[in-house]
PDB file of C-alpha atoms in Angstrom:
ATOM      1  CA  UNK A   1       1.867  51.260   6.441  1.00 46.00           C
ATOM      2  CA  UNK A   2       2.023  49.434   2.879  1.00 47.00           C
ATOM      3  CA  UNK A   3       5.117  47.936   3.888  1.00 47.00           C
ATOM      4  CA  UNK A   4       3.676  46.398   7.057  1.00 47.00           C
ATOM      5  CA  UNK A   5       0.790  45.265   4.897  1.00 48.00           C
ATOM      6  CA  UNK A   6       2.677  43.584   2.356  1.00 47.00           C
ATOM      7  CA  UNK A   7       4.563  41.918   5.152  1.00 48.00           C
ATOM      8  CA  UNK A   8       1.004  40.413   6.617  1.00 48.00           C
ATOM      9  CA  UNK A   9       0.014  40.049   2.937  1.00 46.00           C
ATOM     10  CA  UNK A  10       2.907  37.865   2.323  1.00 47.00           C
ATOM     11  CA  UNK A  11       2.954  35.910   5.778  1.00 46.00           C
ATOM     12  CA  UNK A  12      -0.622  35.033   4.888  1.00 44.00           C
ATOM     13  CA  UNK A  13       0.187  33.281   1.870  1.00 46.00           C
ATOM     14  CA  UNK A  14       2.909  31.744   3.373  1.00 44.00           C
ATOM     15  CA  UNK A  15       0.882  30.304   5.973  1.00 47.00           C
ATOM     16  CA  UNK A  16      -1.675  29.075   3.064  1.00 46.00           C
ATOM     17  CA  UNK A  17       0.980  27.637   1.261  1.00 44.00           C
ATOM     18  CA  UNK A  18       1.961  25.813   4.448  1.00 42.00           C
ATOM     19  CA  UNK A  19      -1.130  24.225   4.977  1.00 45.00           C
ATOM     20  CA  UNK A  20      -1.677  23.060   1.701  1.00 46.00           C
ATOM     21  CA  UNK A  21       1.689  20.728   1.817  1.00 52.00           C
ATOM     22  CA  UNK A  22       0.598  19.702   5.823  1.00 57.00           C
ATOM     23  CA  UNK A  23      -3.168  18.073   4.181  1.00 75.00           C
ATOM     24  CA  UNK A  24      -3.154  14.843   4.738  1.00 86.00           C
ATOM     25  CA  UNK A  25      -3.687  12.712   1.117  1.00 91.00           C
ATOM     26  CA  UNK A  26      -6.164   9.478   1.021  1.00 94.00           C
ATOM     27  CA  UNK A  27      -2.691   7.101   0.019  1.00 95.00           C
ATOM     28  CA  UNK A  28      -1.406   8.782   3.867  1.00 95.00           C
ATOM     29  CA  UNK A  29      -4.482   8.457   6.119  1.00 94.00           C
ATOM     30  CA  UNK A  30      -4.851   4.613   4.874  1.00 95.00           C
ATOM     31  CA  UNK A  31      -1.208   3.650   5.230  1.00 95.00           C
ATOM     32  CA  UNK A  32      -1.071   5.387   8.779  1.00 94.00           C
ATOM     33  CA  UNK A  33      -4.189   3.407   9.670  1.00 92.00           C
ATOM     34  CA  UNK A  34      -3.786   0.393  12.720  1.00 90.00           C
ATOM     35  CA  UNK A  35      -3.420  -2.687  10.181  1.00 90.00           C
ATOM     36  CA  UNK A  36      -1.944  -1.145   7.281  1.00 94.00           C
ATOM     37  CA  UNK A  37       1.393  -1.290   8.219  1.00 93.00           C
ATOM     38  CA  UNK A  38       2.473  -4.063   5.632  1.00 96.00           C
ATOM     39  CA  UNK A  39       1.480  -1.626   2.762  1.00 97.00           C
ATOM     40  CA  UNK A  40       4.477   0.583   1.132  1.00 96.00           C
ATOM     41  CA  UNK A  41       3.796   4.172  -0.491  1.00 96.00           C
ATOM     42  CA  UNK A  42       2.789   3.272  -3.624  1.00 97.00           C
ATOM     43  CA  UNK A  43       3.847   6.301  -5.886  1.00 94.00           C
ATOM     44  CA  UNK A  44       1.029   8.450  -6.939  1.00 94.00           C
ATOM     45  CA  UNK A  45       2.642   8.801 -10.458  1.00 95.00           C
ATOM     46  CA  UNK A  46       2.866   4.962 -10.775  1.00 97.00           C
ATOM     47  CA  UNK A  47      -1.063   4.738  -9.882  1.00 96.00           C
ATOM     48  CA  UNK A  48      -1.374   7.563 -12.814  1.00 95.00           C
ATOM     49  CA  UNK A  49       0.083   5.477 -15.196  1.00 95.00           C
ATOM     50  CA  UNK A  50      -2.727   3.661 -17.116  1.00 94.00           C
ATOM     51  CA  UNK A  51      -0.971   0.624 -17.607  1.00 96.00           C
ATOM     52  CA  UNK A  52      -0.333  -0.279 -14.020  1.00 95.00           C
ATOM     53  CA  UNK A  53      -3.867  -0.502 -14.063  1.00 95.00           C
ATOM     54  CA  UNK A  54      -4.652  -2.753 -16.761  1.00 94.00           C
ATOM     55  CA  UNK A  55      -6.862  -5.210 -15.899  1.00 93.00           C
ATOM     56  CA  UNK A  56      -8.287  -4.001 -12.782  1.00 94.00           C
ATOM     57  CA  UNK A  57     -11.515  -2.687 -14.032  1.00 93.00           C
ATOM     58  CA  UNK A  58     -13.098  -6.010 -13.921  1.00 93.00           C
ATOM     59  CA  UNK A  59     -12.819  -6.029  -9.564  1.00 92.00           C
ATOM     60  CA  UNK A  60     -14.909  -2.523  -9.308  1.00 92.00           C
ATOM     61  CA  UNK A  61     -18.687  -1.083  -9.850  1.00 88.00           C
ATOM     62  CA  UNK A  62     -17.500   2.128  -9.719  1.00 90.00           C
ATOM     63  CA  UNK A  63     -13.421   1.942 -10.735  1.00 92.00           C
ATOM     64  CA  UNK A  64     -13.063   5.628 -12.094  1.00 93.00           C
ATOM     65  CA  UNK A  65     -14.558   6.974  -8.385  1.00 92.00           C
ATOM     66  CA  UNK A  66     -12.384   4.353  -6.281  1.00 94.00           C
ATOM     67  CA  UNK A  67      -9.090   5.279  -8.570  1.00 95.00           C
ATOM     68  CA  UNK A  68     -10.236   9.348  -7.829  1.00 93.00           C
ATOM     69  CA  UNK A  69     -10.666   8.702  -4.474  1.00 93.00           C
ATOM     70  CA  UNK A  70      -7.255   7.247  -4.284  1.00 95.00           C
ATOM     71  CA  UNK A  71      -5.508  10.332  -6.233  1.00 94.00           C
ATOM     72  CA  UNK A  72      -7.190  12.896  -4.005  1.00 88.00           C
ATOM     73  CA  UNK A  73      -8.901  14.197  -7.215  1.00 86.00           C
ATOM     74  CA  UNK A  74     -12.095  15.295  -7.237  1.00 77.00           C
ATOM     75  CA  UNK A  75     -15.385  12.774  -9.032  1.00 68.00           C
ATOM     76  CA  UNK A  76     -18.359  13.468 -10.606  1.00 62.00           C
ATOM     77  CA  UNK A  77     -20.690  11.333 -11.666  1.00 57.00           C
ATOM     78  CA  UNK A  78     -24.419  11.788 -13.225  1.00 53.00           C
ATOM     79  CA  UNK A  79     -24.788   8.467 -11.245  1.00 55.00           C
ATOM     80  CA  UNK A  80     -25.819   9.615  -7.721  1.00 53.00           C
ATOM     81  CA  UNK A  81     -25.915   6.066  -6.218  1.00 54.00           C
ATOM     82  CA  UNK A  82     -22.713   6.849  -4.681  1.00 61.00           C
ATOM     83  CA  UNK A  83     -22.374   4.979  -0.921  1.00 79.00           C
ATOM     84  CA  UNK A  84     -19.666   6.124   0.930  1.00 84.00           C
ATOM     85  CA  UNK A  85     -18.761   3.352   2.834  1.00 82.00           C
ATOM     86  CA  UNK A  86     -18.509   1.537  -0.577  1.00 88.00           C
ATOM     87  CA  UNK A  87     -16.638   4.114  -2.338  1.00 90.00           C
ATOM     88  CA  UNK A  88     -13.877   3.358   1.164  1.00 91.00           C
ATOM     89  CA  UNK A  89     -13.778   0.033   0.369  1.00 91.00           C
ATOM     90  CA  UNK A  90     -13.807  -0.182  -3.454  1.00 94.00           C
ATOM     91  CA  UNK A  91     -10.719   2.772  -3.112  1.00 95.00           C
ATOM     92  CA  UNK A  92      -9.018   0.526  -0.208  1.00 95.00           C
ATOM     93  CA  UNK A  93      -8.937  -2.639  -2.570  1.00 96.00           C
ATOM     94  CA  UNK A  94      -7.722  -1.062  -5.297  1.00 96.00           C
ATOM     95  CA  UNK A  95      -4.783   0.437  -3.732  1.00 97.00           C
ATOM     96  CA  UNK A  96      -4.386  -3.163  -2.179  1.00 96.00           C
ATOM     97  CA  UNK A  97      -4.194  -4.293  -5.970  1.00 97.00           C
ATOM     98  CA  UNK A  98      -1.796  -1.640  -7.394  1.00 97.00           C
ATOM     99  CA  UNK A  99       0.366  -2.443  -4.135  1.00 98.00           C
ATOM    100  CA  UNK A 100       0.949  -5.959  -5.599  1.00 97.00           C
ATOM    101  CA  UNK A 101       2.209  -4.292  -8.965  1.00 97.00           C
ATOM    102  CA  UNK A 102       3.831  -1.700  -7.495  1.00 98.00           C
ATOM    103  CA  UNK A 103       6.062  -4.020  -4.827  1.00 97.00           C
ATOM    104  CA  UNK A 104       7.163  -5.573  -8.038  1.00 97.00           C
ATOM    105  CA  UNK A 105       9.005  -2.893  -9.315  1.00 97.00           C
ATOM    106  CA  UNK A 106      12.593  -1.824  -8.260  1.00 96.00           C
ATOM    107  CA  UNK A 107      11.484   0.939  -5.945  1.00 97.00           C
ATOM    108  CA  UNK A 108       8.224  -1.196  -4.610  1.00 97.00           C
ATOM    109  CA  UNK A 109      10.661  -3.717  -3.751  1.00 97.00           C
ATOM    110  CA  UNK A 110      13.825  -0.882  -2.489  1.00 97.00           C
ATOM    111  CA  UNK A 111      10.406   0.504  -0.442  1.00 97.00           C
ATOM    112  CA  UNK A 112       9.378  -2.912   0.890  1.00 97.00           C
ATOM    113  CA  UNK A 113      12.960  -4.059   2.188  1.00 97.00           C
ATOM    114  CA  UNK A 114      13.303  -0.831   4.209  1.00 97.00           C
ATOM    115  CA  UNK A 115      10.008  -2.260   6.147  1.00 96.00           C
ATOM    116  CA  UNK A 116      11.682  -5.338   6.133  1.00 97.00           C
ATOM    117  CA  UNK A 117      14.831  -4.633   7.773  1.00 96.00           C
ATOM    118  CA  UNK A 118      12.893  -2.122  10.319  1.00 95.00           C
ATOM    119  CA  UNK A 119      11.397  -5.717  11.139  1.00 93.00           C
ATOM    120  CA  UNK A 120       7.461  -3.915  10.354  1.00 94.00           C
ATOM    121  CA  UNK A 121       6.616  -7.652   9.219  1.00 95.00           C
ATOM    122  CA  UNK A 122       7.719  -9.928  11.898  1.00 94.00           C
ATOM    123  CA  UNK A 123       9.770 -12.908  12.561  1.00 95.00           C
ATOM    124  CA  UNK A 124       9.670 -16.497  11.715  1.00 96.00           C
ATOM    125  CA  UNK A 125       8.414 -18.156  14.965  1.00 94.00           C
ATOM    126  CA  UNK A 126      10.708 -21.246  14.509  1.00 95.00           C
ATOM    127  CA  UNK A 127      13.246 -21.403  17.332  1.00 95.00           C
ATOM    128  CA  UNK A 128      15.763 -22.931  14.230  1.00 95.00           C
ATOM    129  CA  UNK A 129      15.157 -19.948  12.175  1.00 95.00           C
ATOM    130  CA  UNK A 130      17.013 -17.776  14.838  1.00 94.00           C
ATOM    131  CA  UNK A 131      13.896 -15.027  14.763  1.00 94.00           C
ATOM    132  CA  UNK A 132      14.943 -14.504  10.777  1.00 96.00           C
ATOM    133  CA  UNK A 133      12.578 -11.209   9.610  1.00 97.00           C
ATOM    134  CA  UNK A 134       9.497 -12.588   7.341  1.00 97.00           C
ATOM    135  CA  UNK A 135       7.718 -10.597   4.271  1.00 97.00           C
ATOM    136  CA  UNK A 136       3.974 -11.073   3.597  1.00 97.00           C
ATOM    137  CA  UNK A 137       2.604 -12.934   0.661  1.00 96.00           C
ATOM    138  CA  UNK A 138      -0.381 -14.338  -0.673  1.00 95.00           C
ATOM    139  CA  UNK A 139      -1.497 -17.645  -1.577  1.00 95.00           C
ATOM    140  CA  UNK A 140      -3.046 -16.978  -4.617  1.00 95.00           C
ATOM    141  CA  UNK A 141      -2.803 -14.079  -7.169  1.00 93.00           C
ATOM    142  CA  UNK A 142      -6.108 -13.846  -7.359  1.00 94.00           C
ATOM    143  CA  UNK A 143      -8.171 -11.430  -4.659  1.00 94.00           C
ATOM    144  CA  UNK A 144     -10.686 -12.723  -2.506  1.00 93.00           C
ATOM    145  CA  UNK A 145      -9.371 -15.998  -2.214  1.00 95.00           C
ATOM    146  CA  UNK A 146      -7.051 -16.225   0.956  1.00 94.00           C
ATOM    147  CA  UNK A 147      -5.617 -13.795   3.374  1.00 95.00           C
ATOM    148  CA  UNK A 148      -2.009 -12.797   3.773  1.00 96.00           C
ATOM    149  CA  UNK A 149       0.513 -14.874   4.786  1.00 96.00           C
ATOM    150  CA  UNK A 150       4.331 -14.847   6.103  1.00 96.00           C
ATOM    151  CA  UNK A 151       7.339 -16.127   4.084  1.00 97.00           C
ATOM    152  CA  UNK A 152      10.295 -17.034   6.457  1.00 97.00           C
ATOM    153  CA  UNK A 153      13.330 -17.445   3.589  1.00 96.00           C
ATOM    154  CA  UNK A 154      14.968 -20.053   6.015  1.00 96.00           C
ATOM    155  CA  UNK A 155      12.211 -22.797   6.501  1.00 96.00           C
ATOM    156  CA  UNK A 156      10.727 -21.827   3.226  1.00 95.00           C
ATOM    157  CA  UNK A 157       7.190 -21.819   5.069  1.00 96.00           C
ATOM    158  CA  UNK A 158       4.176 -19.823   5.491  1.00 96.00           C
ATOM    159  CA  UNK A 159       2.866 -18.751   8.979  1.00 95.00           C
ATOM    160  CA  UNK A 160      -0.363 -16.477  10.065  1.00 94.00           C
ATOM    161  CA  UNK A 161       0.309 -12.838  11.160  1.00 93.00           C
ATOM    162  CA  UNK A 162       0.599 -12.912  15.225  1.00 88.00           C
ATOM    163  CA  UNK A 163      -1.312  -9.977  14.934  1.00 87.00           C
ATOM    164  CA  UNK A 164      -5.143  -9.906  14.336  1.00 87.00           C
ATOM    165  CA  UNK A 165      -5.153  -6.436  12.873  1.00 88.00           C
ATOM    166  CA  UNK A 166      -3.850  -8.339   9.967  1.00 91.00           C
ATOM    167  CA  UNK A 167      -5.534 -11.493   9.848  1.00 83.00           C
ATOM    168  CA  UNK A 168      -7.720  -9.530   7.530  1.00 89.00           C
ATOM    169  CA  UNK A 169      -5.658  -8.317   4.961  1.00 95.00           C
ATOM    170  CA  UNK A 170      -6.146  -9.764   1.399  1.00 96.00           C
ATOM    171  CA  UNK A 171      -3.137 -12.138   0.285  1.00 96.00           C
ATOM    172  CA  UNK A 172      -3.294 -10.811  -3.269  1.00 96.00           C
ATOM    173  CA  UNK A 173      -2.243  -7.295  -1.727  1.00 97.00           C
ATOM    174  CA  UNK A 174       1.090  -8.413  -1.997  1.00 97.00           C
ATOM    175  CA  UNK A 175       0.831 -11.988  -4.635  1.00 95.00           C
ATOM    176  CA  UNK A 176       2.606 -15.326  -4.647  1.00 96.00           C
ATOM    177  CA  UNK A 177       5.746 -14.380  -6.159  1.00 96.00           C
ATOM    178  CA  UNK A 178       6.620 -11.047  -4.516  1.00 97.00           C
ATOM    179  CA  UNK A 179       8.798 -12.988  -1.256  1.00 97.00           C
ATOM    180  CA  UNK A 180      10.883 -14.770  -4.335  1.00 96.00           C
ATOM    181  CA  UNK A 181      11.276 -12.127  -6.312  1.00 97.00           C
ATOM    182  CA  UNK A 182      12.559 -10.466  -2.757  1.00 97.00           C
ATOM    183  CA  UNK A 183      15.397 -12.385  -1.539  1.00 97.00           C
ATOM    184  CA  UNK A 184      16.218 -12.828  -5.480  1.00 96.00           C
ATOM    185  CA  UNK A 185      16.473  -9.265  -5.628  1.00 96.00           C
ATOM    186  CA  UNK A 186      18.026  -8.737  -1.839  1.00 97.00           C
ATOM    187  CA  UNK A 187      20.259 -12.255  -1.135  1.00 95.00           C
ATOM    188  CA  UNK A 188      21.374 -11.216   2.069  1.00 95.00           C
ATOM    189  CA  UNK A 189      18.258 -10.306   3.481  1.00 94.00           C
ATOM    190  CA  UNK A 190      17.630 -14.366   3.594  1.00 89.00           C
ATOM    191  CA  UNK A 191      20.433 -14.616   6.455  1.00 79.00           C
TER     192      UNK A 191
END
């Protein structure tokens, strides 16, 4: 009897255990989300690090709550004037911003060519460009200035996402330099 009860003891904590790695994390549920599908995994150790966040306080009313909400990590606050709907948003632009570090980085930009050659991005719609794969950009480095755009390396251009569910997206999310730095960084990937 104690040996069948250890076995349910232990099968129970297994099964605990299991759940715990199957939980979905806030960095998961927003990159699985129709729209998102420009956005790497941004590393949650890299968004721990407080100098990949220099800088971005200025953007947020409530940055400590939107970077917690981001980590998974619990908040609290003597300031109860917490709206949800703005906590989503102030969490979903700062991930947009630490995305435009992070892609910077060798594994941001390792993470960012494996979308690339899957083709998540697109193609240029020039017929000369022989339907060469595109990364996003952004016009300015600046948020809340212009939406994303589409770099073809062969025409050099910009062109608007086919798509709508990404006619939305922020252009800073990914900056101005990030397509150079790119096919700097991956030459063939231009061909």
């Amino acid at each position: 009897m104690n040996a069948q009860g250890r076995g349910d003891e232990q099968e129970t904590e297994s099964d605990d255990f299991s759940d715990s790695e199957d939980e979905e994390t806030w960095i998961k549920s927003f990159l699985s989300r129709y729209g998102n599908e420009y956005f790497c995994e941004v590393d949650e150790s890299y968004i721990q690090d407080e100098f990949n966040l220099t800088g971005l306080k200025k953007y947020f009313h409530n940055f400590e709550a939107a970077l917690s909400c981001v980590l998974d990590i619990e908040f609290s606050s003597d300031d109860e004037s917490h709206d949800e709907s703005i906590l989503k948003a102030e969490s979903e632009f700062l991930y947009g911003l630490i995305h435009q570090r992070y892609i910077m980085t060798s594994r941001g930009l390792h993470d960012m060519k494996n979308k690339f050659v899957m083709g998540h991005f697109g193609r240029c719609p020039r017929l000369l460009c022989e339907n060469q794969k595109v990364v996003p950009c952004g016009e300015f480095d600046e948020p809340q200035q212009g939406y994303v755009k589409l770099f073809c390396p062969k025409c050099q251009d910009l062109y608007y996402p086919k798509s709508k569910k990404h006619a939305n997206i922020d252009g800073a999310f990914f900056g101005t330099t990030f397509p150079h730095i790119f096919f700097l960084n991956y030459p063939e990937c231009a061909n």
